[in-house]
Each structure stands twice: as C-alpha cells, then as structure tokens.
Amino acid sequence: MIMIIERSSKWEEDFINKLESDGEWDSWKLYNMSYDVVKTNLITEFSGLQSPKYLPNLTPLTHQLEAAETVIERMNGKAILADEVGLGKTIEAGLILKEYLIRGLVKKALILAPASLINQWVEELNYKFYIPVIAYKKNIQLDQYDIVVMSMDTAKKSPHREAIYAQDYDMIIIDEAHKLKNHKTKIYEFVQSLKKKFCLLLTATPIQNDVFELFYLISLLKPGHLGNYEMFQSSFSASKHDLEHDEYLRELVNQVMVRNRRQDTGIEWTNRQVQIIPIQFTDEEREVYNLILDLKDVSSAFSGAFSMITLQKEMCSSKEATYLTLNNMRQNCGDQEEEDHVEGVIQKLMALEVNSKAEKTYEIISKTTDKVIIFTEYRASQAYLQWYLNSKGITSVLFNGKFKKSKRDYMKHLFKEHAQVLIATEAGGEGINLQFCHHVINYDLPWNPMKLEQRIGRVHRLGQEHDVQIYNLVTDNTIEKDILDMLYVKIDVFEKVVGELDDILSAL
C-alpha cells in the first residue's frame, strides 16, 4: 500500500485572510483577556497561601491561616490538626485542600467523616471554599467525581472499600480521626491501606484513653516516625497511662501535629466555671448498690469485671438503666437459686422511689431560666430524666445517635426555640453546635476525659457570649469516684504529650 503525502497550501490562504480581516486569533482585546487570565492564575512563589483571595465567602482567622501554612510548608501535607474543639479544624482542612487544588498538586480527594458530619462538610466546601464536592451514595461511580465525602462506616465495607482502592486519591482527610483508635480496628486497617500523597487527620483529642492511640495515628501519617511499637514502648517506657522522656516525645509529635488552644488565638473567650457536685445515695439506693456488688459472689452471670462495672455505673445513673442489664443477665443464670436471688435484687431496685442524682439535676436546673444540656450515657436514663423533669414542669427534648439527621436538626430547633433542657447521649457530644446554651450537666461521667471535652465543646466554642457553667455529678463511695480518679490520670498523660487542656474537671 502506497501513501501519498501532499503539501497543502490552504494554511497560507487562511493566514492571509486572518491578517486582512483581523481574525479572532490576533484580536488585541482577546489577547489581553487571555493574558490577564494566565497572569491571574500564575503562582510566582510557593511560600504563603494563595487560596484566601479566591474565597469571598470566608474570612479565616489568623490561627487557621497559620495552621494551613505550617502543614503545607513544614509538614508536606501530612499532619494531625488537633486544635481544641470549636476553633475551626474544618476551615483549616478546607484551606489546605483549596491551596493544593489551586497549585495543581491535588485533583482527587476523599474525605472520611462520621455520618452525622457529612452534610456539614459538603456545605462548607461548596459554599465557603467553592470546592465542588458530593456526598457519597451507593449508586455513585467514584471515578466520575474528583472530591467525595463518605462516612467512615460505609468506606470500610465491601464493595465501597474496593471501589475506593481502585481510585488514585491525592489527598485523604479524616475527621474525628480518634475513631481510628488502633491498628486492630477495621477502619484503621482500611485507612492504612489507602494511598496517601497528602493526608490530614482531624481530632481535638488525639489521645482518648492511652498514649498508644497517638502512636498509631502518627504511624498512619509517617510510618516509623516514632519507631515501631516495641521501640516506642521501650524508648519512652510507655504504658497506657504513663511514660518517660515526655519532652522529647512532644518534640517529635509537634513535627506532625498542629494544635491551637483557645488562649493562643488572640480571640477573647468566655470562661469555664467547673464544679464537681457530690451526690449522696439514700439508704435504700445504697442497699441496692451493695446488693449489686454482692452478685459477683452469687451468680456466674455476674462474674465478669465488665458486667459488674456496667451495673455499678448504671445504678449511679437510674434504676431504669440498671433494670435492663439485670433482666438480661437474669436469663443467663445457672440455676433457679441464682435466678431467684437476682429477682430479689430486681424487686428491691424497682421499689426505689427516689433518684438522688435526678433530684440534684432538677435542683441545678430550677436555679436558672437559661438553657441546659444534660449528658447521660444511657438511653433508659435519658427517657427517665425526660419523664422526671416533665413531672416538675420542665420542658425537654431528647438527642441520641438513633435519630436520623432530619430528626437531630428538629430536636436542636425545638431546644433552641421552645424547650429549656436537651437530654443527650454521647452522640450529642459530636457534630452539634449549641452556642446559645451555656449550662452543661455531666449526669454520667465517662472513663474517657476527651468525651468530656467534646461535650463541653458543643457550647464553649466561637460565638459563645457567656461563661460556661459545667456541673460534673459524682456519687460518693461508688465506682464514680474511681472514674473521677482515672480521669485525672488520663488528663495528666494527655497534657504531658499533647499540651494543656482547658478545665473539664475542677481541682481534685
């Protein structure tokens, strides 16, 4: 086969025509417009942020701009953003993502967040940062979208996990990164397997219960930065709640972590007024509490330490919460004698007419006309408290993790506009902003001090105009005293490695 190539002279005719008729390609107006576009998009230096001038709907605070600069210029886009609750970690992450998009270093990004925060991420990135982002749904093809927000629980499961692995993401952002916990969780294993050119981990509480949680977070960002597990444990004589050479460890941590405290932002913040409120059981409540302690010697169903701890905590909360656990365990008793013994405890429990902690809660609420948020660990206690407060003429709404987003938003609206009290389980300590409220009652204390910080951070954040009143209820001579002691130990570890905390407990 012979191919004949001929020289065309048509280009010459077109060239002459464009010269004579002032064709589009040599229009001086179009040339200037094109020149201006190229000049505007030209980035002449790498230092400093370019993104703020493209964000007319956002006025970042100084500490947010400095955090973004630090991550980009000193940490190469791999960092833990660990500002205290309410200081705008989402804004910092948005600035960093926008900067990398403008510079052409990021094209595809994946954002993993708790389900309750997905819509917040989509709204902020779309409207504040002009970043086109969508919330992932099951019928979405990931290769058709550059920036996607997805829930952690969805991402770690098949077939979504495999679909994500098939993409080449330039940046991974993980909100509430403390939920990764350690290398044994499925979400940790999933994130560890992701390709991560740039990676941001957002958490105000990088240590929740023990120092090894921070080790695992940093190992996700920079494997080997703190050595392997055995080397880390040996170098810092690290145990869950203690370690040595903490100054050197903090220096290493600060190479990959940005943490702003409220007092460092230059913003005038309201104060926290924290009280520990002691609760005295009635004689009848004390009798039932002691009977529960004796169950470990009576029934094999109650021999586990976890079961006994759960029951003791529930008894300090409400008889309703305690009954549910006792009733379930009664069904696992080894013989009729054990079952009868447990039944006797249940009868004593249900005969109680007074809940001393609920009475103290009412006493605190009755002294103010302001909004109050109560945190309890048990939905049974939540329901009881609503009934009890209603019997005293106090309006309240519930808030827990079983509610869909639309119901959560409606409950928040009812609290703001109508009810005096919001009664929340732990789910209320995450992803809801309540600056219009400044009274917090920690009805049940968690083992984890960072949960307290998350709870308080719902009200003590930008926009709060009043001092925040915090009441931590502790029942004397019960497991709650042990919980309080452990909280102080864990706070001490956190402050050694990460930095000081705002008050969440009053002086011991």
Short mmCIF file of C-alpha atoms in Angstrom, two decimals:
data_model
loop_
_atom_site.label_atom_id
_atom_site.label_comp_id
_atom_site.label_asym_id
_atom_site.label_seq_id
_atom_site.Cartn_x
_atom_site.Cartn_y
_atom_site.Cartn_z
CA MET A 1 0.00 0.00 0.00
CA ILE A 2 1.41 3.38 -1.06
CA MET A 3 0.51 6.51 0.94
CA ILE A 4 0.75 9.80 -0.91
CA ILE A 5 1.51 12.87 1.22
CA GLU A 6 0.80 16.22 -0.39
CA ARG A 7 1.69 19.66 0.91
CA SER A 8 -1.37 21.79 1.45
CA SER A 9 -1.34 25.50 0.70
CA LYS A 10 -4.69 26.17 2.36
CA TRP A 11 -3.00 27.39 5.55
CA GLU A 12 -1.39 30.19 3.56
CA GLU A 13 -4.75 31.38 2.29
CA ASP A 14 -6.24 31.28 5.79
CA PHE A 15 -3.25 33.14 7.19
CA ILE A 16 -3.61 35.97 4.68
CA ASN A 17 -7.37 36.16 5.28
CA LYS A 18 -6.90 36.46 9.06
CA LEU A 19 -4.29 39.19 8.59
CA GLU A 20 -6.51 41.17 6.26
CA SER A 21 -9.78 40.69 8.19
CA ASP A 22 -8.35 40.92 11.76
CA GLY A 23 -9.40 37.35 12.58
CA GLU A 24 -10.08 36.05 16.09
CA TRP A 25 -6.60 34.74 16.71
CA ASP A 26 -4.98 38.16 16.55
CA SER A 27 -7.73 40.22 18.24
CA TRP A 28 -5.91 42.55 20.65
CA LYS A 29 -8.87 42.51 23.06
CA LEU A 30 -8.93 38.72 23.22
CA TYR A 31 -5.17 38.61 23.58
CA ASN A 32 -5.29 40.94 26.60
CA MET A 33 -8.07 38.92 28.17
CA SER A 34 -6.11 35.72 27.71
CA TYR A 35 -3.00 37.36 29.12
CA ASP A 36 -4.89 38.52 32.23
CA VAL A 37 -6.26 35.02 32.84
CA VAL A 38 -2.81 33.44 32.66
CA LYS A 39 -1.30 36.14 34.84
CA THR A 40 -4.04 35.77 37.46
CA ASN A 41 -3.51 32.02 37.71
CA LEU A 42 0.26 32.27 37.78
CA ILE A 43 1.77 31.34 41.14
CA THR A 44 5.12 33.05 41.36
CA GLU A 45 6.24 31.65 44.70
CA PHE A 46 5.44 28.66 46.86
CA SER A 47 5.56 30.34 50.28
CA GLY A 48 2.39 31.88 51.62
CA LEU A 49 -1.23 30.98 50.88
CA GLN A 50 -2.84 31.82 47.55
CA SER A 51 -6.29 30.43 48.38
CA PRO A 52 -7.73 33.23 50.61
CA LYS A 53 -8.02 35.68 47.73
CA TYR A 54 -10.29 33.20 45.92
CA LEU A 55 -12.65 32.84 48.92
CA PRO A 56 -15.00 35.85 49.17
CA ASN A 57 -17.41 33.93 51.46
CA LEU A 58 -14.74 33.17 54.05
CA THR A 59 -12.69 35.30 56.40
CA PRO A 60 -10.24 32.87 58.02
CA LEU A 61 -8.91 33.60 61.48
CA THR A 62 -5.19 34.15 61.95
CA HIS A 63 -4.57 30.82 63.69
CA GLN A 64 -6.38 28.98 60.88
CA LEU A 65 -4.20 30.60 58.21
CA GLU A 66 -1.05 29.86 60.21
CA ALA A 67 -2.09 26.23 60.67
CA ALA A 68 -2.63 25.80 56.92
CA GLU A 69 0.74 27.39 56.13
CA THR A 70 2.51 25.18 58.66
CA VAL A 71 1.03 22.00 57.24
CA ILE A 72 1.89 22.92 53.65
CA GLU A 73 5.34 24.43 54.15
CA ARG A 74 6.73 22.40 57.07
CA MET A 75 4.80 19.14 57.15
CA ASN A 76 4.44 18.41 53.44
CA GLY A 77 0.70 17.98 53.65
CA LYS A 78 0.74 15.16 56.21
CA ALA A 79 -0.45 16.33 59.61
CA ILE A 80 -2.74 15.95 62.59
CA LEU A 81 -4.94 19.03 63.03
CA ALA A 82 -5.58 18.93 66.77
CA ASP A 83 -7.00 22.35 67.66
CA GLU A 84 -9.26 22.45 70.69
CA VAL A 85 -12.94 21.91 69.99
CA GLY A 86 -14.62 24.83 68.26
CA LEU A 87 -11.54 26.50 66.73
CA GLY A 88 -12.28 25.51 63.12
CA LYS A 89 -10.30 22.42 62.13
CA THR A 90 -12.67 22.01 59.17
CA ILE A 91 -11.76 25.51 57.95
CA GLU A 92 -8.05 24.69 58.23
CA ALA A 93 -8.52 21.47 56.26
CA GLY A 94 -10.55 23.35 53.63
CA LEU A 95 -7.79 25.95 53.25
CA ILE A 96 -5.16 23.27 52.79
CA LEU A 97 -7.26 21.36 50.26
CA LYS A 98 -8.07 24.55 48.32
CA GLU A 99 -4.41 25.55 48.27
CA TYR A 100 -3.33 22.22 46.81
CA LEU A 101 -6.15 22.34 44.23
CA ILE A 102 -5.10 25.83 43.09
CA ARG A 103 -1.48 24.74 42.80
CA GLY A 104 -2.43 21.67 40.78
CA LEU A 105 -0.96 19.29 43.35
CA VAL A 106 -4.31 17.71 44.19
CA LYS A 107 -7.02 16.69 41.76
CA LYS A 108 -8.84 13.88 43.57
CA ALA A 109 -9.59 13.88 47.30
CA LEU A 110 -11.51 11.63 49.67
CA ILE A 111 -12.96 12.93 52.95
CA LEU A 112 -14.00 10.40 55.59
CA ALA A 113 -16.20 11.61 58.43
CA PRO A 114 -18.84 10.34 60.86
CA ALA A 115 -22.22 10.10 59.11
CA SER A 116 -23.62 12.96 61.20
CA LEU A 117 -20.99 15.39 59.83
CA ILE A 118 -21.17 14.59 56.10
CA ASN A 119 -23.69 17.31 55.17
CA GLN A 120 -21.70 19.87 57.16
CA TRP A 121 -18.57 19.04 55.17
CA VAL A 122 -20.39 19.23 51.83
CA GLU A 123 -21.98 22.59 52.66
CA GLU A 124 -18.77 24.19 53.92
CA LEU A 125 -16.61 23.05 51.00
CA ASN A 126 -19.20 24.00 48.40
CA TYR A 127 -20.26 27.39 49.74
CA LYS A 128 -17.25 28.65 51.68
CA PHE A 129 -14.44 27.23 49.55
CA TYR A 130 -16.06 26.85 46.10
CA ILE A 131 -14.85 23.27 46.02
CA PRO A 132 -17.27 21.02 44.09
CA VAL A 133 -17.85 18.07 46.40
CA ILE A 134 -20.59 15.46 46.73
CA ALA A 135 -21.79 13.17 49.50
CA TYR A 136 -21.27 9.54 48.51
CA LYS A 137 -24.31 7.39 47.81
CA LYS A 138 -24.39 3.74 46.84
CA ASN A 139 -25.15 4.35 43.16
CA ILE A 140 -22.33 6.87 42.67
CA GLN A 141 -19.37 5.92 40.48
CA LEU A 142 -16.27 7.21 42.24
CA ASP A 143 -14.24 7.63 39.07
CA GLN A 144 -16.73 10.27 37.86
CA TYR A 145 -16.19 12.62 40.82
CA ASP A 146 -12.98 14.23 41.97
CA ILE A 147 -13.87 15.09 45.58
CA VAL A 148 -16.16 12.89 47.65
CA VAL A 149 -17.27 12.92 51.30
CA MET A 150 -18.09 9.50 52.71
CA SER A 151 -18.94 8.07 56.11
CA MET A 152 -16.25 6.01 57.82
CA ASP A 153 -18.62 3.10 58.35
CA THR A 154 -19.52 2.96 54.65
CA ALA A 155 -15.95 3.30 53.41
CA LYS A 156 -14.55 0.32 55.31
CA LYS A 157 -17.18 -2.11 53.98
CA SER A 158 -17.29 -4.02 50.73
CA PRO A 159 -17.92 -3.15 47.88
CA HIS A 160 -17.21 0.51 48.71
CA ARG A 161 -13.77 -0.34 50.09
CA GLU A 162 -12.68 -1.95 46.84
CA ALA A 163 -14.09 0.95 44.80
CA ILE A 164 -12.02 3.39 46.85
CA TYR A 165 -8.86 1.30 46.50
CA ALA A 166 -9.31 1.47 42.71
CA GLN A 167 -9.02 5.27 42.76
CA ASP A 168 -5.84 7.33 42.84
CA TYR A 169 -6.60 9.91 45.51
CA ASP A 170 -4.09 12.68 46.01
CA MET A 171 -5.41 13.71 49.42
CA ILE A 172 -7.18 11.86 52.23
CA ILE A 173 -8.90 13.86 55.01
CA ILE A 174 -10.24 12.04 58.07
CA ASP A 175 -12.48 13.91 60.50
CA GLU A 176 -12.82 12.74 64.13
CA ALA A 177 -9.68 10.70 63.50
CA HIS A 178 -9.56 9.45 67.10
CA LYS A 179 -12.24 6.96 65.99
CA LEU A 180 -9.48 5.04 64.20
CA LYS A 181 -8.26 4.05 67.72
CA ASN A 182 -5.57 1.47 66.87
CA HIS A 183 -4.30 -0.99 64.30
CA LYS A 184 -6.88 -3.64 65.28
CA THR A 185 -9.94 -1.70 64.09
CA LYS A 186 -11.29 -2.23 60.56
CA ILE A 187 -11.33 1.48 59.79
CA TYR A 188 -7.66 1.80 60.82
CA GLU A 189 -6.65 -1.13 58.59
CA PHE A 190 -8.64 0.42 55.74
CA VAL A 191 -7.01 3.86 56.07
CA GLN A 192 -3.58 2.28 56.46
CA SER A 193 -4.03 0.58 53.08
CA LEU A 194 -5.02 3.78 51.25
CA LYS A 195 -2.50 5.51 49.01
CA LYS A 196 -1.85 8.87 50.69
CA LYS A 197 0.24 11.54 48.96
CA PHE A 198 -1.27 14.09 51.35
CA CYS A 199 -3.21 13.19 54.49
CA LEU A 200 -4.93 15.21 57.21
CA LEU A 201 -6.20 13.71 60.46
CA LEU A 202 -8.60 15.98 62.35
CA THR A 203 -9.17 15.45 66.06
CA ALA A 204 -9.22 17.67 69.11
CA THR A 205 -8.43 14.58 71.18
CA PRO A 206 -5.54 12.60 69.66
CA ILE A 207 -5.20 10.73 72.96
CA GLN A 208 -8.53 9.40 74.21
CA ASN A 209 -7.68 6.68 76.69
CA ASP A 210 -3.98 5.87 76.37
CA VAL A 211 -0.79 7.16 74.80
CA PHE A 212 -0.58 4.35 72.22
CA GLU A 213 -3.54 5.85 70.34
CA LEU A 214 -1.33 8.80 69.41
CA PHE A 215 1.42 6.40 68.33
CA TYR A 216 -0.96 4.69 65.90
CA LEU A 217 -2.27 7.98 64.47
CA ILE A 218 1.24 9.25 63.77
CA SER A 219 2.22 5.87 62.30
CA LEU A 220 -0.58 6.33 59.74
CA LEU A 221 0.88 9.64 58.61
CA LYS A 222 4.58 8.84 58.83
CA PRO A 223 5.35 5.17 59.45
CA GLY A 224 8.47 4.89 61.59
CA HIS A 225 8.42 8.50 62.83
CA LEU A 226 8.13 7.16 66.40
CA GLY A 227 9.77 3.83 65.60
CA ASN A 228 7.83 0.58 65.68
CA TYR A 229 5.57 -0.35 68.59
CA GLU A 230 8.29 -2.10 70.61
CA MET A 231 10.81 0.71 70.05
CA PHE A 232 8.26 3.35 71.06
CA GLN A 233 7.32 1.40 74.17
CA SER A 234 10.97 0.93 75.13
CA SER A 235 12.26 4.43 74.28
CA PHE A 236 9.61 6.20 76.34
CA SER A 237 8.96 3.50 78.96
CA ALA A 238 5.41 3.81 77.73
CA SER A 239 2.43 2.18 79.36
CA LYS A 240 -1.20 3.10 78.78
CA HIS A 241 -1.26 5.86 81.36
CA ASP A 242 2.38 6.71 81.94
CA LEU A 243 5.60 7.44 80.07
CA GLU A 244 9.06 8.97 80.41
CA HIS A 245 11.04 11.45 78.27
CA ASP A 246 7.78 13.26 77.53
CA GLU A 247 9.55 16.47 76.41
CA TYR A 248 11.40 14.62 73.63
CA LEU A 249 8.21 12.81 72.65
CA ARG A 250 6.31 16.09 72.46
CA GLU A 251 9.03 17.49 70.21
CA LEU A 252 8.57 14.55 67.82
CA VAL A 253 4.79 14.88 67.96
CA ASN A 254 4.94 18.59 67.13
CA GLN A 255 6.70 17.76 63.87
CA VAL A 256 3.46 16.25 62.59
CA MET A 257 0.78 17.94 64.69
CA VAL A 258 -0.70 21.45 64.76
CA ARG A 259 -2.58 22.30 67.94
CA ASN A 260 -4.10 25.68 68.75
CA ARG A 261 -5.60 26.40 72.15
CA ARG A 262 -8.32 28.97 72.72
CA GLN A 263 -5.99 31.18 74.74
CA ASP A 264 -3.47 31.25 71.86
CA THR A 265 -5.86 32.55 69.19
CA GLY A 266 -5.99 36.20 70.23
CA ILE A 267 -9.76 35.90 70.50
CA GLU A 268 -11.47 36.92 73.72
CA TRP A 269 -13.11 33.77 75.08
CA THR A 270 -15.63 33.38 77.83
CA ASN A 271 -14.55 31.33 80.85
CA ARG A 272 -15.41 27.86 82.05
CA GLN A 273 -16.75 27.53 85.58
CA VAL A 274 -16.38 23.86 86.53
CA GLN A 275 -17.82 22.21 89.63
CA ILE A 276 -17.83 18.67 90.95
CA ILE A 277 -21.21 18.10 92.57
CA PRO A 278 -21.19 15.25 95.13
CA ILE A 279 -24.30 13.06 95.27
CA GLN A 280 -25.32 11.12 98.38
CA PHE A 281 -27.30 7.91 97.90
CA THR A 282 -30.34 7.39 100.10
CA ASP A 283 -30.16 4.37 102.41
CA GLU A 284 -32.40 2.43 100.01
CA GLU A 285 -30.22 3.26 96.99
CA ARG A 286 -27.09 2.30 98.92
CA GLU A 287 -28.64 -1.04 99.87
CA VAL A 288 -29.38 -1.89 96.23
CA TYR A 289 -25.88 -0.75 95.15
CA ASN A 290 -24.32 -3.11 97.74
CA LEU A 291 -26.61 -5.96 96.66
CA ILE A 292 -25.35 -5.49 93.10
CA LEU A 293 -21.75 -5.66 94.33
CA ASP A 294 -22.58 -8.96 96.08
CA LEU A 295 -23.93 -10.50 92.88
CA LYS A 296 -20.44 -11.42 91.68
CA ASP A 297 -20.23 -13.92 94.56
CA VAL A 298 -23.69 -15.35 93.89
CA SER A 299 -24.09 -15.80 90.16
CA SER A 300 -21.72 -16.87 87.38
CA ALA A 301 -23.58 -14.49 85.06
CA PHE A 302 -22.15 -11.55 87.04
CA SER A 303 -18.58 -12.78 87.48
CA GLY A 304 -17.13 -10.72 84.65
CA ALA A 305 -15.47 -7.45 85.63
CA PHE A 306 -17.10 -5.65 82.71
CA SER A 307 -20.58 -6.75 83.78
CA MET A 308 -20.08 -5.55 87.33
CA ILE A 309 -18.61 -2.22 86.26
CA THR A 310 -21.53 -1.68 83.88
CA LEU A 311 -24.08 -2.44 86.59
CA GLN A 312 -22.40 -0.14 89.10
CA LYS A 313 -22.32 2.72 86.60
CA GLU A 314 -25.94 2.14 85.66
CA MET A 315 -27.02 2.08 89.31
CA CYS A 316 -25.40 5.51 89.69
CA SER A 317 -27.47 6.69 86.73
CA SER A 318 -31.01 5.29 87.06
CA LYS A 319 -32.88 2.19 88.13
CA GLU A 320 -34.30 2.02 84.58
CA ALA A 321 -30.84 1.57 83.05
CA THR A 322 -29.88 -0.92 85.77
CA TYR A 323 -33.04 -2.98 85.29
CA LEU A 324 -32.40 -3.60 81.59
CA THR A 325 -28.96 -5.11 82.28
CA LEU A 326 -30.11 -7.10 85.33
CA ASN A 327 -33.05 -8.51 83.42
CA ASN A 328 -30.84 -9.64 80.53
CA MET A 329 -28.38 -11.28 82.93
CA ARG A 330 -31.13 -12.99 84.90
CA GLN A 331 -31.88 -15.04 81.80
CA ASN A 332 -28.29 -16.39 81.86
CA CYS A 333 -28.35 -17.58 85.46
CA GLY A 334 -27.05 -21.11 86.01
CA ASP A 335 -29.90 -22.39 88.19
CA GLN A 336 -33.17 -21.43 89.84
CA GLU A 337 -31.49 -20.35 93.07
CA GLU A 338 -29.32 -17.82 91.26
CA GLU A 339 -32.29 -16.56 89.29
CA ASP A 340 -34.35 -16.12 92.46
CA HIS A 341 -31.52 -14.17 94.08
CA VAL A 342 -31.26 -11.83 91.11
CA GLU A 343 -35.03 -11.49 91.08
CA GLY A 344 -34.85 -10.31 94.70
CA VAL A 345 -32.36 -7.60 93.74
CA ILE A 346 -34.61 -6.52 90.87
CA GLN A 347 -37.59 -6.25 93.22
CA LYS A 348 -35.58 -4.05 95.61
CA LEU A 349 -34.39 -1.97 92.66
CA MET A 350 -37.84 -1.34 91.24
CA ALA A 351 -39.20 -0.42 94.68
CA LEU A 352 -36.89 2.62 94.81
CA GLU A 353 -38.88 5.84 94.82
CA VAL A 354 -36.02 8.34 94.83
CA ASN A 355 -33.23 9.01 92.33
CA SER A 356 -30.81 11.25 94.24
CA LYS A 357 -28.85 12.25 91.16
CA ALA A 358 -32.01 13.22 89.26
CA GLU A 359 -33.13 15.32 92.23
CA LYS A 360 -29.79 17.17 92.25
CA THR A 361 -30.12 17.70 88.49
CA TYR A 362 -33.56 19.27 88.97
CA GLU A 363 -32.16 21.44 91.76
CA ILE A 364 -29.46 22.81 89.42
CA ILE A 365 -31.92 23.44 86.57
CA SER A 366 -34.50 25.08 88.80
CA LYS A 367 -31.98 27.76 89.81
CA THR A 368 -31.71 29.11 86.26
CA THR A 369 -34.06 30.14 83.48
CA ASP A 370 -31.34 29.52 80.88
CA LYS A 371 -30.96 26.59 78.52
CA VAL A 372 -29.31 23.46 79.97
CA ILE A 373 -27.83 20.42 78.25
CA ILE A 374 -27.62 17.13 80.18
CA PHE A 375 -25.29 14.32 79.08
CA THR A 376 -26.07 10.75 80.09
CA GLU A 377 -24.55 7.51 78.85
CA TYR A 378 -27.81 5.51 78.80
CA ARG A 379 -30.95 5.91 76.71
CA ALA A 380 -33.01 4.42 79.57
CA SER A 381 -31.76 7.19 81.86
CA GLN A 382 -32.44 9.69 79.11
CA ALA A 383 -36.09 8.62 78.89
CA TYR A 384 -36.42 8.62 82.69
CA LEU A 385 -34.96 12.11 83.02
CA GLN A 386 -37.38 13.47 80.44
CA TRP A 387 -40.31 11.97 82.37
CA TYR A 388 -38.97 13.19 85.72
CA LEU A 389 -38.30 16.77 84.54
CA ASN A 390 -41.68 16.90 82.85
CA SER A 391 -43.29 15.96 86.18
CA LYS A 392 -41.57 19.04 87.62
CA GLY A 393 -42.87 21.30 84.85
CA ILE A 394 -39.58 21.49 82.90
CA THR A 395 -39.74 21.07 79.12
CA SER A 396 -37.06 18.93 77.48
CA VAL A 397 -36.15 17.22 74.21
CA LEU A 398 -34.04 14.14 73.57
CA PHE A 399 -30.99 13.77 71.35
CA ASN A 400 -29.26 10.47 70.61
CA GLY A 401 -27.41 8.55 67.93
CA LYS A 402 -30.52 6.63 66.82
CA PHE A 403 -32.03 9.80 65.36
CA LYS A 404 -31.71 10.50 61.63
CA LYS A 405 -30.21 13.83 60.61
CA SER A 406 -33.59 15.43 59.98
CA LYS A 407 -34.76 14.50 63.48
CA ARG A 408 -31.50 15.64 65.05
CA ASP A 409 -31.91 19.03 63.34
CA TYR A 410 -35.52 19.25 64.51
CA MET A 411 -34.57 18.42 68.10
CA LYS A 412 -31.93 21.14 68.01
CA HIS A 413 -34.55 23.58 66.71
CA LEU A 414 -37.03 22.62 69.44
CA PHE A 415 -34.32 23.04 72.08
CA LYS A 416 -33.36 26.48 70.79
CA GLU A 417 -36.89 27.80 70.33
CA HIS A 418 -39.05 26.01 72.90
CA ALA A 419 -37.56 23.57 75.45
CA GLN A 420 -35.35 24.55 78.38
CA VAL A 421 -33.39 21.28 78.50
CA LEU A 422 -31.77 18.99 75.94
CA ILE A 423 -31.00 15.48 77.25
CA ALA A 424 -28.29 13.90 75.11
CA THR A 425 -26.45 10.63 75.00
CA GLU A 426 -22.82 10.60 73.84
CA ALA A 427 -23.93 11.20 70.24
CA GLY A 428 -24.86 14.72 71.35
CA GLY A 429 -21.18 15.37 72.07
CA GLU A 430 -20.33 15.24 68.39
CA GLY A 431 -21.30 17.33 65.40
CA ILE A 432 -23.84 19.65 67.03
CA ASN A 433 -23.18 23.29 67.89
CA LEU A 434 -25.13 24.82 70.77
CA GLN A 435 -23.58 28.22 71.44
CA PHE A 436 -26.97 29.54 72.57
CA CYS A 437 -26.67 27.29 75.65
CA HIS A 438 -24.10 27.76 78.43
CA HIS A 439 -25.04 25.25 81.15
CA VAL A 440 -23.74 21.65 80.90
CA ILE A 441 -24.61 18.90 83.37
CA ASN A 442 -22.48 15.77 83.06
CA TYR A 443 -25.02 13.46 84.63
CA ASP A 444 -22.86 10.38 83.96
CA LEU A 445 -19.06 10.64 83.85
CA PRO A 446 -17.29 8.70 81.06
CA TRP A 447 -13.97 6.90 81.58
CA ASN A 448 -12.57 8.98 78.75
CA PRO A 449 -11.77 12.63 79.63
CA MET A 450 -11.83 13.60 75.96
CA LYS A 451 -15.53 12.79 75.84
CA LEU A 452 -15.99 15.45 78.47
CA GLU A 453 -14.01 17.89 76.33
CA GLN A 454 -16.18 17.02 73.31
CA ARG A 455 -19.36 17.56 75.33
CA ILE A 456 -18.26 20.93 76.69
CA GLY A 457 -17.02 21.92 73.24
CA ARG A 458 -20.59 21.82 71.95
CA VAL A 459 -21.29 25.04 73.85
CA HIS A 460 -17.84 26.54 74.56
CA ARG A 461 -16.92 27.49 71.00
CA LEU A 462 -16.78 30.53 68.71
CA GLY A 463 -19.97 32.51 69.16
CA GLN A 464 -20.45 31.73 72.87
CA GLU A 465 -21.22 35.00 74.67
CA HIS A 466 -21.48 33.76 78.29
CA ASP A 467 -19.26 31.98 80.77
CA VAL A 468 -19.98 28.25 80.53
CA GLN A 469 -21.21 26.56 83.71
CA ILE A 470 -20.21 22.88 83.95
CA TYR A 471 -21.56 20.55 86.64
CA ASN A 472 -19.94 17.10 87.00
CA LEU A 473 -22.13 14.85 89.14
CA VAL A 474 -20.29 12.20 91.20
CA THR A 475 -21.98 9.77 93.58
CA ASP A 476 -19.93 9.37 96.77
CA ASN A 477 -18.44 5.97 97.68
CA THR A 478 -19.28 4.38 94.33
CA ILE A 479 -17.49 3.49 91.11
CA GLU A 480 -17.93 7.10 90.02
CA LYS A 481 -15.17 8.08 92.45
CA ASP A 482 -12.88 5.56 90.69
CA ILE A 483 -13.87 7.03 87.33
CA LEU A 484 -13.01 10.51 88.59
CA ASP A 485 -9.57 9.36 89.76
CA MET A 486 -8.87 7.71 86.40
CA LEU A 487 -9.94 10.84 84.52
CA TYR A 488 -7.25 12.85 86.34
CA VAL A 489 -4.61 10.23 85.44
CA LYS A 490 -5.57 10.30 81.75
CA ILE A 491 -5.65 14.09 81.66
CA ASP A 492 -2.10 14.12 83.04
CA VAL A 493 -0.88 11.82 80.23
CA PHE A 494 -2.60 13.97 77.59
CA GLU A 495 -1.02 17.16 78.89
CA LYS A 496 2.45 15.61 79.04
CA VAL A 497 2.41 14.67 75.35
CA VAL A 498 -0.13 16.86 73.54
CA GLY A 499 -0.43 20.00 75.66
CA GLU A 500 -2.57 21.61 78.31
CA LEU A 501 -6.33 21.23 78.35
CA ASP A 502 -8.98 23.75 79.26
CA ASP A 503 -10.72 22.89 82.52
CA ILE A 504 -13.03 19.89 82.24
CA LEU A 505 -12.84 18.87 85.92
CA SER A 506 -12.38 21.13 88.91
CA ALA A 507 -9.32 20.72 91.14
CA LEU A 508 -9.13 17.31 92.77
#
